[in-house]
Coordinates of C-alpha atoms (C1' of nucleotides) in Angstrom, one line a residue:
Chain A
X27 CA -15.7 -2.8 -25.5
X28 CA -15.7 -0.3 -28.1
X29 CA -12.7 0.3 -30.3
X30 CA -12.6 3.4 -31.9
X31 CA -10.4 3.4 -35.3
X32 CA -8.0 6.9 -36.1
X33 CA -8.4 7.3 -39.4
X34 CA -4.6 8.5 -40.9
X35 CA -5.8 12.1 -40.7
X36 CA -3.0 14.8 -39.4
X37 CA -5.8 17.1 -37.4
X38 CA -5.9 17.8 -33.8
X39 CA -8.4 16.6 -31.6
X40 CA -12.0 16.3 -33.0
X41 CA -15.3 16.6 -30.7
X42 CA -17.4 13.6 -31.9
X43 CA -20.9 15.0 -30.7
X44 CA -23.2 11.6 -29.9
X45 CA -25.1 11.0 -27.2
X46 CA -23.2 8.9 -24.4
X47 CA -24.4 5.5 -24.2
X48 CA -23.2 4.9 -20.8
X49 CA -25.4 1.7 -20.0
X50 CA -23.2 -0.4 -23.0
X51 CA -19.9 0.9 -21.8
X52 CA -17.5 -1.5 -20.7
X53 CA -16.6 0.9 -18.2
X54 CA -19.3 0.8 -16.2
X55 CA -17.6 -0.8 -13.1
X56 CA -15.3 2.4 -12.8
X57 CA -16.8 5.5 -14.1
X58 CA -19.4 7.9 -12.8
X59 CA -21.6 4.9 -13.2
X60 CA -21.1 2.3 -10.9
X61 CA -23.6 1.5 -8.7
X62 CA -26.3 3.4 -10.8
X63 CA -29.8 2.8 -11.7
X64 CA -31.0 2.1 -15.2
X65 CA -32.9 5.4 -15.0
X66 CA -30.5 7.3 -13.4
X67 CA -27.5 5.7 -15.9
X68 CA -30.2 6.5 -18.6
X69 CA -30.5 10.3 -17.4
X70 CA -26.2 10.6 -17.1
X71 CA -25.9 9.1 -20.8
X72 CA -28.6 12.3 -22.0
X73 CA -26.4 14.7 -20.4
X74 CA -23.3 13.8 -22.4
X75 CA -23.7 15.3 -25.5
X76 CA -20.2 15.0 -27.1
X77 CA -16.9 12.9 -26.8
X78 CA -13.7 14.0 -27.6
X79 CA -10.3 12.2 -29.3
X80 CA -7.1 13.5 -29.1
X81 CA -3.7 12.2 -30.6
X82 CA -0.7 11.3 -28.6
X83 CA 1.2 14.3 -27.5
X84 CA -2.0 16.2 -27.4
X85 CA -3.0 18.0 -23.9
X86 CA -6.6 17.2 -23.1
X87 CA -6.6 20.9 -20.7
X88 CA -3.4 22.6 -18.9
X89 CA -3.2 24.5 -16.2
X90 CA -5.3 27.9 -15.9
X91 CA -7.7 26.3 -18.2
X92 CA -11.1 27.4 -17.8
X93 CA -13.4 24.7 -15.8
X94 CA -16.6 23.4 -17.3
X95 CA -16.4 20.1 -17.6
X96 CA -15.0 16.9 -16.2
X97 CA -13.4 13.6 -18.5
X98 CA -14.2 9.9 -18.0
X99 CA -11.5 8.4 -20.1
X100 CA -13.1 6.0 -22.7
X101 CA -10.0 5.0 -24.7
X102 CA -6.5 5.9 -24.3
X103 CA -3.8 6.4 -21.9
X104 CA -2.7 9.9 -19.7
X105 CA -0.5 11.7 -18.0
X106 CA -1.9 14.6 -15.2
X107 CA 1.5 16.7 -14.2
X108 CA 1.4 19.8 -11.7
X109 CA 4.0 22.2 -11.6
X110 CA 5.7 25.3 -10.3
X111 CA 7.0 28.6 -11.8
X112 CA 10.6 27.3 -10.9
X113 CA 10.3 25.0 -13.3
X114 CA 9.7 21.6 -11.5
X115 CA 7.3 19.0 -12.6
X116 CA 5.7 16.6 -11.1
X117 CA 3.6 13.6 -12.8
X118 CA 0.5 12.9 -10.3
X119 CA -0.9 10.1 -12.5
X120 CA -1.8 8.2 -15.5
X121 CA -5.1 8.1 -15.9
X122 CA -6.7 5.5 -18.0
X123 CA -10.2 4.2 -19.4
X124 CA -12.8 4.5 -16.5
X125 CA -10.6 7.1 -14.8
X126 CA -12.3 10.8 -14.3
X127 CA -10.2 13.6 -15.3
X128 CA -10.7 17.6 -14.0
X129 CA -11.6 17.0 -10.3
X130 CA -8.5 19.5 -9.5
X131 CA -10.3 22.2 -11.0
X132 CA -13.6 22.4 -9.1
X133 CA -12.2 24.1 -6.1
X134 CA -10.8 27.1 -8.3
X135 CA -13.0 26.8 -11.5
X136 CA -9.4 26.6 -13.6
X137 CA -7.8 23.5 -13.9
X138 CA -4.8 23.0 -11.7
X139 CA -2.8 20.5 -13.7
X140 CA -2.0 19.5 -17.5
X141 CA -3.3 16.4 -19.0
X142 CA -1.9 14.8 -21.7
X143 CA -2.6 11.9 -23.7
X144 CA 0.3 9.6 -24.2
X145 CA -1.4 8.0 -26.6
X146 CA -4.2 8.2 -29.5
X147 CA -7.4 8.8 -26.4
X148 CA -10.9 9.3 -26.5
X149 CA -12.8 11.2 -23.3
X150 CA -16.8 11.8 -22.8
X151 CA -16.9 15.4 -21.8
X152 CA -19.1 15.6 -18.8
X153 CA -20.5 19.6 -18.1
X154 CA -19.6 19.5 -14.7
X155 CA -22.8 22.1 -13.9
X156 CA -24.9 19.8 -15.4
X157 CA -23.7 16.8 -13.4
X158 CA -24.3 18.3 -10.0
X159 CA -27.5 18.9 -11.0
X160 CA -28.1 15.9 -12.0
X161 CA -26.8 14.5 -9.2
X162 CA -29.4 16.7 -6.4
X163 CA -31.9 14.9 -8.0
X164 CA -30.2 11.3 -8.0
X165 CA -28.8 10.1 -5.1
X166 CA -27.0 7.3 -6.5
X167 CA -25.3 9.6 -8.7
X168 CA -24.8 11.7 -6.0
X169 CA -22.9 8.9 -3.7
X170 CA -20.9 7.7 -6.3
X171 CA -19.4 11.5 -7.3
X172 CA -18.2 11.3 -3.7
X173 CA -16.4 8.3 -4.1
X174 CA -14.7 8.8 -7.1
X175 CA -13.6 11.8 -5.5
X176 CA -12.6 10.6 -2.0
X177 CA -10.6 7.7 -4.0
X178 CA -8.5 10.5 -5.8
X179 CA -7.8 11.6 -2.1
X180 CA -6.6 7.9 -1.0
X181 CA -4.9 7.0 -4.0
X182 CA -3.0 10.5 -3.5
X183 CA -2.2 9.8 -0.2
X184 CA -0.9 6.4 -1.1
X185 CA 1.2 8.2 -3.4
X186 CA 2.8 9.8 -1.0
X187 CA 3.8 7.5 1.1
X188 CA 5.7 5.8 -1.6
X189 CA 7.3 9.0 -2.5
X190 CA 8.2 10.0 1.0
X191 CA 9.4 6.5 2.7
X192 CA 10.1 3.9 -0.4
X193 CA 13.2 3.4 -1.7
X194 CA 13.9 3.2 -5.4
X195 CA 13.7 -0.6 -6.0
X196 CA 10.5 -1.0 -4.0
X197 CA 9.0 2.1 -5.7
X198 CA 9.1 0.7 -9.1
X199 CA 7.9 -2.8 -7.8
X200 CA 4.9 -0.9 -6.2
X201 CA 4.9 1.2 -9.7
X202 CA 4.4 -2.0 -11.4
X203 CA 1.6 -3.6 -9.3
X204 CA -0.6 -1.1 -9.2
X205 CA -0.5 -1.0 -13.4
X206 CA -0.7 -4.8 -13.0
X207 CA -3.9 -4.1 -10.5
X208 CA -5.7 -1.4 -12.7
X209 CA -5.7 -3.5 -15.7
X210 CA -6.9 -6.3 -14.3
X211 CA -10.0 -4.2 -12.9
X212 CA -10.4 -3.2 -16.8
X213 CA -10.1 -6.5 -17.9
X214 CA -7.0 -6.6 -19.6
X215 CA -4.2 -9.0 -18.5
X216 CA -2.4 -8.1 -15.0
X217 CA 0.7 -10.5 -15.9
X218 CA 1.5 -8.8 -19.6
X219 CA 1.2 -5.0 -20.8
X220 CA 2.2 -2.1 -22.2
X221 CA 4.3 0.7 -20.2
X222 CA 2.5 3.5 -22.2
X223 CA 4.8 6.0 -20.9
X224 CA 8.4 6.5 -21.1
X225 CA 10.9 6.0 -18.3
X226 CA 11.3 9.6 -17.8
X227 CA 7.8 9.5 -16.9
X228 CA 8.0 6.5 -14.9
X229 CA 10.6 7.9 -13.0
X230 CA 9.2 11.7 -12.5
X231 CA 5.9 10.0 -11.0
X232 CA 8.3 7.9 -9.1
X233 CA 9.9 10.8 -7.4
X234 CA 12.9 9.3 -9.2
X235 CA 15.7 9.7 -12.2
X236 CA 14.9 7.6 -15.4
X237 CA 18.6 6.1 -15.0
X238 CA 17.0 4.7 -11.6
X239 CA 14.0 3.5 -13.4
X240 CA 16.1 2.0 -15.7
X241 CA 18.2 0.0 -12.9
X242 CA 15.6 -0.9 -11.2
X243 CA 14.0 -3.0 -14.0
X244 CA 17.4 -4.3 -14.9
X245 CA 17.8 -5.2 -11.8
X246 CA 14.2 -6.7 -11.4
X247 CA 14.8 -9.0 -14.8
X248 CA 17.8 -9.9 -13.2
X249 CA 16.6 -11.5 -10.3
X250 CA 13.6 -12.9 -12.9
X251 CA 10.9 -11.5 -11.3
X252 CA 9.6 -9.4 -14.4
X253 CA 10.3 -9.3 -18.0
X254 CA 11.3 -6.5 -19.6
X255 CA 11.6 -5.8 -23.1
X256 CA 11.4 -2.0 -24.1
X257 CA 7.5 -0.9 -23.5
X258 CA 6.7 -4.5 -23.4
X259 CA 7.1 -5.7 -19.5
X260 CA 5.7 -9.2 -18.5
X261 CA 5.7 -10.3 -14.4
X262 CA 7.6 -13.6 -14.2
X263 CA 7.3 -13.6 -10.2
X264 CA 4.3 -11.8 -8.8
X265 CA 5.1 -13.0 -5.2
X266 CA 8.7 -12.2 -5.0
X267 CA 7.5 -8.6 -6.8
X268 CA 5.1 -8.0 -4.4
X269 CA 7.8 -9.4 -1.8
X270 CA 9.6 -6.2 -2.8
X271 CA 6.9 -4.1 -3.1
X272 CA 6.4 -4.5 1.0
X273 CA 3.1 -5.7 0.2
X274 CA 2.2 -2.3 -0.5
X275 CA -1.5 -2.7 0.6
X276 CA -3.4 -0.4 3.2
X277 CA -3.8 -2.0 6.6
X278 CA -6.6 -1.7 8.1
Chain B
X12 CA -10.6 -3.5 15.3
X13 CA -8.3 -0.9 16.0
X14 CA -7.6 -0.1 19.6
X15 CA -7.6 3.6 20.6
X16 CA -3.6 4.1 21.9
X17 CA -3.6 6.9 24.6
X18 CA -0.3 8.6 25.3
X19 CA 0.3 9.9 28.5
X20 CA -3.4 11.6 29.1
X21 CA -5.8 9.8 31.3
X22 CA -9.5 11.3 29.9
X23 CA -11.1 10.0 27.0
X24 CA -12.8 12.3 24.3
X25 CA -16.2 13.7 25.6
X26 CA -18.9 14.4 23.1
X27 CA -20.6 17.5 23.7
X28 CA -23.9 18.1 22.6
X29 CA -24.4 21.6 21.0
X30 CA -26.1 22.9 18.6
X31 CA -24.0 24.2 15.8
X32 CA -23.7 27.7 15.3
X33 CA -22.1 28.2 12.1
X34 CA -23.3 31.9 11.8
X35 CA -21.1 32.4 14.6
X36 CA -18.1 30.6 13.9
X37 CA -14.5 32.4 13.1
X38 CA -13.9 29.6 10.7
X39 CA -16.6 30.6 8.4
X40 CA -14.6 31.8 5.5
X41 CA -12.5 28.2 5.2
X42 CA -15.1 24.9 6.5
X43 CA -18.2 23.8 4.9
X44 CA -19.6 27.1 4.6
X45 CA -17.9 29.5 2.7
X46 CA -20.3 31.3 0.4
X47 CA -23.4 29.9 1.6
X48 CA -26.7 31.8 2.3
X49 CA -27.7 32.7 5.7
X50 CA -30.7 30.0 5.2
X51 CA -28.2 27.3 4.1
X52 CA -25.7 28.3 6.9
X53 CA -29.2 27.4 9.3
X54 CA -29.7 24.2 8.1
X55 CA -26.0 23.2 8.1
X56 CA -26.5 24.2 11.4
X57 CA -28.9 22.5 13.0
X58 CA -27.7 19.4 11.4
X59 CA -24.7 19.7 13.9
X60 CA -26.2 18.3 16.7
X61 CA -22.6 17.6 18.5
X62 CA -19.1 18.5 18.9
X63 CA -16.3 16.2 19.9
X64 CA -12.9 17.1 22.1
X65 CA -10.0 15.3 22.4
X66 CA -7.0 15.4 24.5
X67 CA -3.2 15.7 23.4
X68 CA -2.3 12.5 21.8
X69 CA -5.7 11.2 21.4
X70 CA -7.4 9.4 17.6
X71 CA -10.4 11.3 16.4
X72 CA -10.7 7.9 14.1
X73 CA -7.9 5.2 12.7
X74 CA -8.1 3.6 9.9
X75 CA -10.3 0.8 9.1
X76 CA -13.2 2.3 11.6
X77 CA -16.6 2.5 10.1
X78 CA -17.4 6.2 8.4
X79 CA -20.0 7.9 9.4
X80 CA -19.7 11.7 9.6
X81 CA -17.1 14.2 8.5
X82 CA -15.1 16.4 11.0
X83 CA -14.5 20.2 10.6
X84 CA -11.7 21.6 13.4
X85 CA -12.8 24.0 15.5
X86 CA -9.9 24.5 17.7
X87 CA -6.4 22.6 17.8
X88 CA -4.1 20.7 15.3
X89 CA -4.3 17.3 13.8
X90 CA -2.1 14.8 11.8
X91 CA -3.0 12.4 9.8
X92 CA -1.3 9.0 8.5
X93 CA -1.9 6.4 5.9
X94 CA 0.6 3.3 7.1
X95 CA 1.1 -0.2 5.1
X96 CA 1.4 -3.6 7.1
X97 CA 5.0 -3.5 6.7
X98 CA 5.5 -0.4 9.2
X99 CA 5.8 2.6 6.9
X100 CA 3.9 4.8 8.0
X101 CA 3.2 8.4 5.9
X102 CA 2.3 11.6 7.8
X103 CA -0.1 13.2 4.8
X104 CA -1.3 15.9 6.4
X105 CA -1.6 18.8 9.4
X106 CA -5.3 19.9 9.7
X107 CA -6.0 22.6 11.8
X108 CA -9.2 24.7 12.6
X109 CA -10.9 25.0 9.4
X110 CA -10.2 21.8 7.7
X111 CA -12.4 19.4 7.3
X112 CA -11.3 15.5 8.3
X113 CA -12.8 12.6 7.4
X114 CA -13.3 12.8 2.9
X115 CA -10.7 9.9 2.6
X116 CA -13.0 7.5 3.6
X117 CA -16.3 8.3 1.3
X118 CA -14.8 5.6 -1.2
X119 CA -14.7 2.8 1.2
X120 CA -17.0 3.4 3.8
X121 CA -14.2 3.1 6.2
X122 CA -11.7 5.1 7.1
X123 CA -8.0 5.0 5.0
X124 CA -6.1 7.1 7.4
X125 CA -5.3 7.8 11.0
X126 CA -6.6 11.3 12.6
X127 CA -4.8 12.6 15.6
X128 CA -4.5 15.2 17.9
X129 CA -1.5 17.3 18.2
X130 CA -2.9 19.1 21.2
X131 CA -6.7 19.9 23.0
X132 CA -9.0 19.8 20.7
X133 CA -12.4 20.1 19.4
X134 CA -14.3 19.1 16.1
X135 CA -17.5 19.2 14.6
X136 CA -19.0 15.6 14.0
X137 CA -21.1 16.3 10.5
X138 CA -23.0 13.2 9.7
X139 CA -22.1 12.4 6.1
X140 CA -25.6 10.8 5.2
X141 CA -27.5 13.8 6.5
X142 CA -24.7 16.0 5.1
X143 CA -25.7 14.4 1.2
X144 CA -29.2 15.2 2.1
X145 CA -28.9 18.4 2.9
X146 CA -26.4 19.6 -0.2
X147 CA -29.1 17.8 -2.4
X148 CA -31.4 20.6 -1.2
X149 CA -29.0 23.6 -1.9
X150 CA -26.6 23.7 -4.5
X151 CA -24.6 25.9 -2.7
X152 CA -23.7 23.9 -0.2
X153 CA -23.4 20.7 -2.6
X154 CA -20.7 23.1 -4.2
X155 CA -19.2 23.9 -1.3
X156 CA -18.8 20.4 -0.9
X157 CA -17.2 19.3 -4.0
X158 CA -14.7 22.5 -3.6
X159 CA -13.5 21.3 -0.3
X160 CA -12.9 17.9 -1.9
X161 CA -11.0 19.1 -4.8
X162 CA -9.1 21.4 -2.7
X163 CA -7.9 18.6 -0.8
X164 CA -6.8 16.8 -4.2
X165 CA -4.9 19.6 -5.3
X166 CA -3.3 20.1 -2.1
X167 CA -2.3 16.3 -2.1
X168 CA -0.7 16.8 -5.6
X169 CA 1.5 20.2 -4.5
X170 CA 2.7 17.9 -1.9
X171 CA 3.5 15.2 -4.2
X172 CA 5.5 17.6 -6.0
X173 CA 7.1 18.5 -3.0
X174 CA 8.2 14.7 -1.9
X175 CA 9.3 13.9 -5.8
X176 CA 11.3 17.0 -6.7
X177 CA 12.8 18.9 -4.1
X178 CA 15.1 19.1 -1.7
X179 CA 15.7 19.2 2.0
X180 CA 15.7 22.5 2.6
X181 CA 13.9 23.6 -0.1
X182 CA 10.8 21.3 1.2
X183 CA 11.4 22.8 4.9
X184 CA 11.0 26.4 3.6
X185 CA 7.9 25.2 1.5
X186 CA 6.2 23.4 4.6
X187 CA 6.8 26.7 6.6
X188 CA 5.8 29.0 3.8
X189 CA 2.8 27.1 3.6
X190 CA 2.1 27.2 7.5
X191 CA 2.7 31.0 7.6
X192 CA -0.4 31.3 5.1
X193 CA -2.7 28.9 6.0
X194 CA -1.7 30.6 9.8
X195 CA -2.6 34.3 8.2
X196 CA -5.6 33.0 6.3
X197 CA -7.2 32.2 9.9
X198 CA -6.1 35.5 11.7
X199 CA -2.7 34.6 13.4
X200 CA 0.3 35.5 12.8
X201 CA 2.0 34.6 9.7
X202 CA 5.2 35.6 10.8
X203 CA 5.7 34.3 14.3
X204 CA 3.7 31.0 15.6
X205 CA 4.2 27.6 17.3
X206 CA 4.8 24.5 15.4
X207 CA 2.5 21.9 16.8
X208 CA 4.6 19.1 15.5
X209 CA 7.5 17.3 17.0
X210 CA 10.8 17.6 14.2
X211 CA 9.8 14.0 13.7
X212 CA 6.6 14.5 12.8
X213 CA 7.5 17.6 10.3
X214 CA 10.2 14.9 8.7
X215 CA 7.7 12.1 8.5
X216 CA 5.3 14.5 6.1
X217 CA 8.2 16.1 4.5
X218 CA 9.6 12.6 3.5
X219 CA 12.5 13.3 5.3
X220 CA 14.7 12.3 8.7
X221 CA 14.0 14.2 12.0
X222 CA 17.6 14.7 12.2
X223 CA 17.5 16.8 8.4
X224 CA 14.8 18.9 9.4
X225 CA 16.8 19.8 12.8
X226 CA 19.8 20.8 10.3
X227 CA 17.9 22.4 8.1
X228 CA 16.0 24.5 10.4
X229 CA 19.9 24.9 12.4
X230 CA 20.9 26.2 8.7
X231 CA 18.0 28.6 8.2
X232 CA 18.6 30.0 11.7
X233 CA 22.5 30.3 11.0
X234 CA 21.5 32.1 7.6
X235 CA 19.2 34.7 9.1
X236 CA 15.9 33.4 7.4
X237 CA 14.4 32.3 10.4
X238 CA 14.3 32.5 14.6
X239 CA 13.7 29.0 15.6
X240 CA 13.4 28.3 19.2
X241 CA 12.3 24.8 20.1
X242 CA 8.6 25.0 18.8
X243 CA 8.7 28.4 18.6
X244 CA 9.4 30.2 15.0
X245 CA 9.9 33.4 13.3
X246 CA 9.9 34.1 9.9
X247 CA 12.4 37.0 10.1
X248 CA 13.2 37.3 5.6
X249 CA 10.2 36.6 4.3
X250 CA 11.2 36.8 0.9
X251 CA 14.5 34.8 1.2
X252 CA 12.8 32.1 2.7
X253 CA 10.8 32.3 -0.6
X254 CA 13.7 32.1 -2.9
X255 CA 14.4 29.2 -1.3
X256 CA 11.4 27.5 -1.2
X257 CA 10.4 28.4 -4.9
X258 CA 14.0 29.2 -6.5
X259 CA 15.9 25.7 -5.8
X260 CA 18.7 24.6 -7.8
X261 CA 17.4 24.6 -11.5
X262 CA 17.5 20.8 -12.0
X263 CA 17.8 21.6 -16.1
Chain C
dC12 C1' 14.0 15.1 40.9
dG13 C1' 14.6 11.4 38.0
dT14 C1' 12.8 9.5 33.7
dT15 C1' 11.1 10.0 29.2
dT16 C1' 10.8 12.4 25.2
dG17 C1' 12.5 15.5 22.0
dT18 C1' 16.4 18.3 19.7
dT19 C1' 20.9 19.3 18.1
dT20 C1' 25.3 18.2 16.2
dG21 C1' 29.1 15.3 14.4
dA22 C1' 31.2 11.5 11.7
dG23 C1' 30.9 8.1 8.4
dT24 C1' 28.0 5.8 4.8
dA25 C1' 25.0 4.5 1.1
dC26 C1' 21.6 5.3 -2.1
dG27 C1' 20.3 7.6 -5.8
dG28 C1' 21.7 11.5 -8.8
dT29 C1' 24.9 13.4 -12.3
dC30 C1' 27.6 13.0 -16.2
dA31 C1' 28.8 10.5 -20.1
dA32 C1' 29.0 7.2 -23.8
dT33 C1' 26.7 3.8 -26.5
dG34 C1' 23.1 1.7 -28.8
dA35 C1' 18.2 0.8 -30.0
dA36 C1' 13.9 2.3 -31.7
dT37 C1' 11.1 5.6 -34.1
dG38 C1' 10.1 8.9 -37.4
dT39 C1' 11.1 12.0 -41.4
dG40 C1' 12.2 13.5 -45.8
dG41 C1' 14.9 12.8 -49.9
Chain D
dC11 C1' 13.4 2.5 -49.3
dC12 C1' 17.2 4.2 -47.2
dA13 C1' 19.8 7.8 -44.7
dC14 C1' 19.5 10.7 -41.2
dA15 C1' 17.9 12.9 -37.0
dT16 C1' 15.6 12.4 -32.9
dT17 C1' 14.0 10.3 -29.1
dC18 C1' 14.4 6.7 -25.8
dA19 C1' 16.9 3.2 -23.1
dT20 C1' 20.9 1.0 -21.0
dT21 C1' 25.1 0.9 -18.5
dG22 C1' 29.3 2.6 -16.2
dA23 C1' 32.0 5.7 -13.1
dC24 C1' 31.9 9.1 -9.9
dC25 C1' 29.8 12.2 -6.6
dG26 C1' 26.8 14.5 -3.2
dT27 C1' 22.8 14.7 -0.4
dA28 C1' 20.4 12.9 3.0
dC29 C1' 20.5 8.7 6.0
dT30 C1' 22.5 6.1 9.9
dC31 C1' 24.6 5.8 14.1
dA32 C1' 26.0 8.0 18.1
dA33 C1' 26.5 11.2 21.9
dA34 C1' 25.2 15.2 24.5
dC35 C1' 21.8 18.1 25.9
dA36 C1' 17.2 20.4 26.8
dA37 C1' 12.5 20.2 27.9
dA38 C1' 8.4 18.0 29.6
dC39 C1' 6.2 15.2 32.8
dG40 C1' 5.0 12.3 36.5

DNA sequence: CGTTTGTTTGAGTACGGTCAATGAATGTGG
DNA sequence: CCACATTCATTGACCGTACTCAAACAAACG
């Protein structure tokens, strides 16, 4: 894995152009890459000419933005939000490393969401023009666009069938093992993290208030099935969480 | 595997071979072709060797079935559902002629979600494989491609606003505001048509009860917004029913 | 014509939201 | 380094929206 250190510096986010060395990312299992032959991961690493870091706070694109490109997250930890002239927001996701942020955009060429880091991030900016051509002539590359874009689809609707039939306790339970799930994937521990995001967050991807959030965990290290110490959360009782959770897997 | 459940209609689906004849079709501004040259409309063409009806109540796939072609509607309504083991079960969409079904299972190679049929209807069977061939060859259809799948995320992450933010009525208005256009963006009526759906069905994908949708709808009707009859509706204050749908109660 | 399925409406309830107060953590500038 | 401000989190009391349960009715269907 590649650790990138922030120097103490005050600016906003740099582009750091380098060519992407796709092949020796850790990532590999998530990205744009998986599945890939060395030539063709060779020929995807050419095309991406920069990177690009951005401090916490910092919005990667917003909404309106003009498309070009699309962001594997290297480093780092988002939040994607949609929202209406009314004023209501709504937090679709938190994208991490091996995640691929901008697909929204493609079907209007401006970006239909905001994405902020929530902490210190790095992306590889990926000309999207440049990718599908790539991707006529490799159909590898081609396959495997499709399925990172059909699993935004699922995971969506997934989404919203927590939002629309779970009830608050079995949200956050649900909440919880997916985090637990994607970190594993990245290689991280699935039984200790950290919640990167605030409970405001939590709970407006939730579909919920952050006092409910905040219940709901009390409640959970209650009945010792998690841990939970600010940011800090530790699962005590995976079972008895995913108990609650309803099992929240897709049948099949 | 997943048995086919038949309610209350005797004949299976046919398959009716056809040539396609996109050229031809009403639905040319909306499914795979929009923008597409008259060569590339050809080719998508004659890749369609067959259509597929089905009757009232009938699965055009369910989830966990082997994926091997997309499905544009020609003619009739759909729902589709993503369920867990535990019974919940998520309505996540209402395709109609146009749409395209089928993108959620790319990732898997199976499918995630249930397709039915509201009423008689037909589809276009698009094998995927031969589909990936062909956009390889023109870009504008391997656009095309990509802006259908995007559209399909963004449209997932309006209705996750939707399910996390507002309320009853507000999300009723929305879900018939949205109807009206996607009805006028295919040549009927925006302003009077048929819902397809039973109020159970329209509560399932709203997140709500059947019995709040009834109310709501009673409420709209009392207010002079709307003319609901059964499954019969007329939007009769167009822009009230906006206010409602976009002005709800300013949560800060 | 009877049965099933779908819809409307009412009454009571519960879950999560709202409002509010307190405290902890983080960050800033003197 | 500390004082202060700000953000974030926790917890309690109360309230309101949407759910549950129930009954009556309408429509669709065999």
């Amino acid at each position: 894995m590649v650790t990138v250190t922030q120097r103490g510096c005050s600016s906003v986010s740099s582009s750091v152009p380098l060519a992407g060395h796709c092949a020796a990312c850790g990532l590999r299992e998530l990205c744009l890459v998986e599945g890939l032959s060395a030539a063709e991961i060779d020929r995807l690493a050419g095309m991406i000419t920069n990177r690009r870091r951005l401090k916490r706070g910092e919005a990667l694109f917003r909404a309106g933005d003009a498309f070009n490109a699309v962001y594997p997250v290297r480093l780092g930890f988002f939040k994607t939000c949609v929202s209406v002239q009314t004023g209501l927001e709504q937090v679709t996701g938190f994208p991490m490393p091996g995640d691929v942020l901008g697909f929204d955009a493609i079907s209007t060429g401006a970006f239909q969401c905001d994405a902020i880091a929530l902490q210190d991030s790095e992306v590889c900016v990926v000309p999207f023009e440049r990718l599908e051509t790539l991707s006529r002539q490799f159909d590898g590359l081609q396959h495997q666009l499709h399925r990172v874009l059909s699993r935004e689809i699922v995971r969506d609707n997934r989404q919203m069938l927590l939002l629309g039939k779970m009830r608050a306790e079995q949200r956050v339970a649900t909440f919880l093992l997916n985090l637990s799930k994607q970190f594993a994937q990245r290689g991280f521990s699935s039984r200790e993290f950290v919640l990167r995001m605030t409970r405001e967050e939590i709970g407006n991807y939730l579909g919920l208030k952050l006092e409910t959030v905040s219940r709901a965990f009390s409640r959970l290290q209650a009945d010792g099935v998690i841990a939970v110490d600010q940011k800090q959360l530790r699962i005590e009782d995976l079972e008895r969480l995913s108990q609650i959770a309803g099992a929240g897997c897709p049948v099949h």
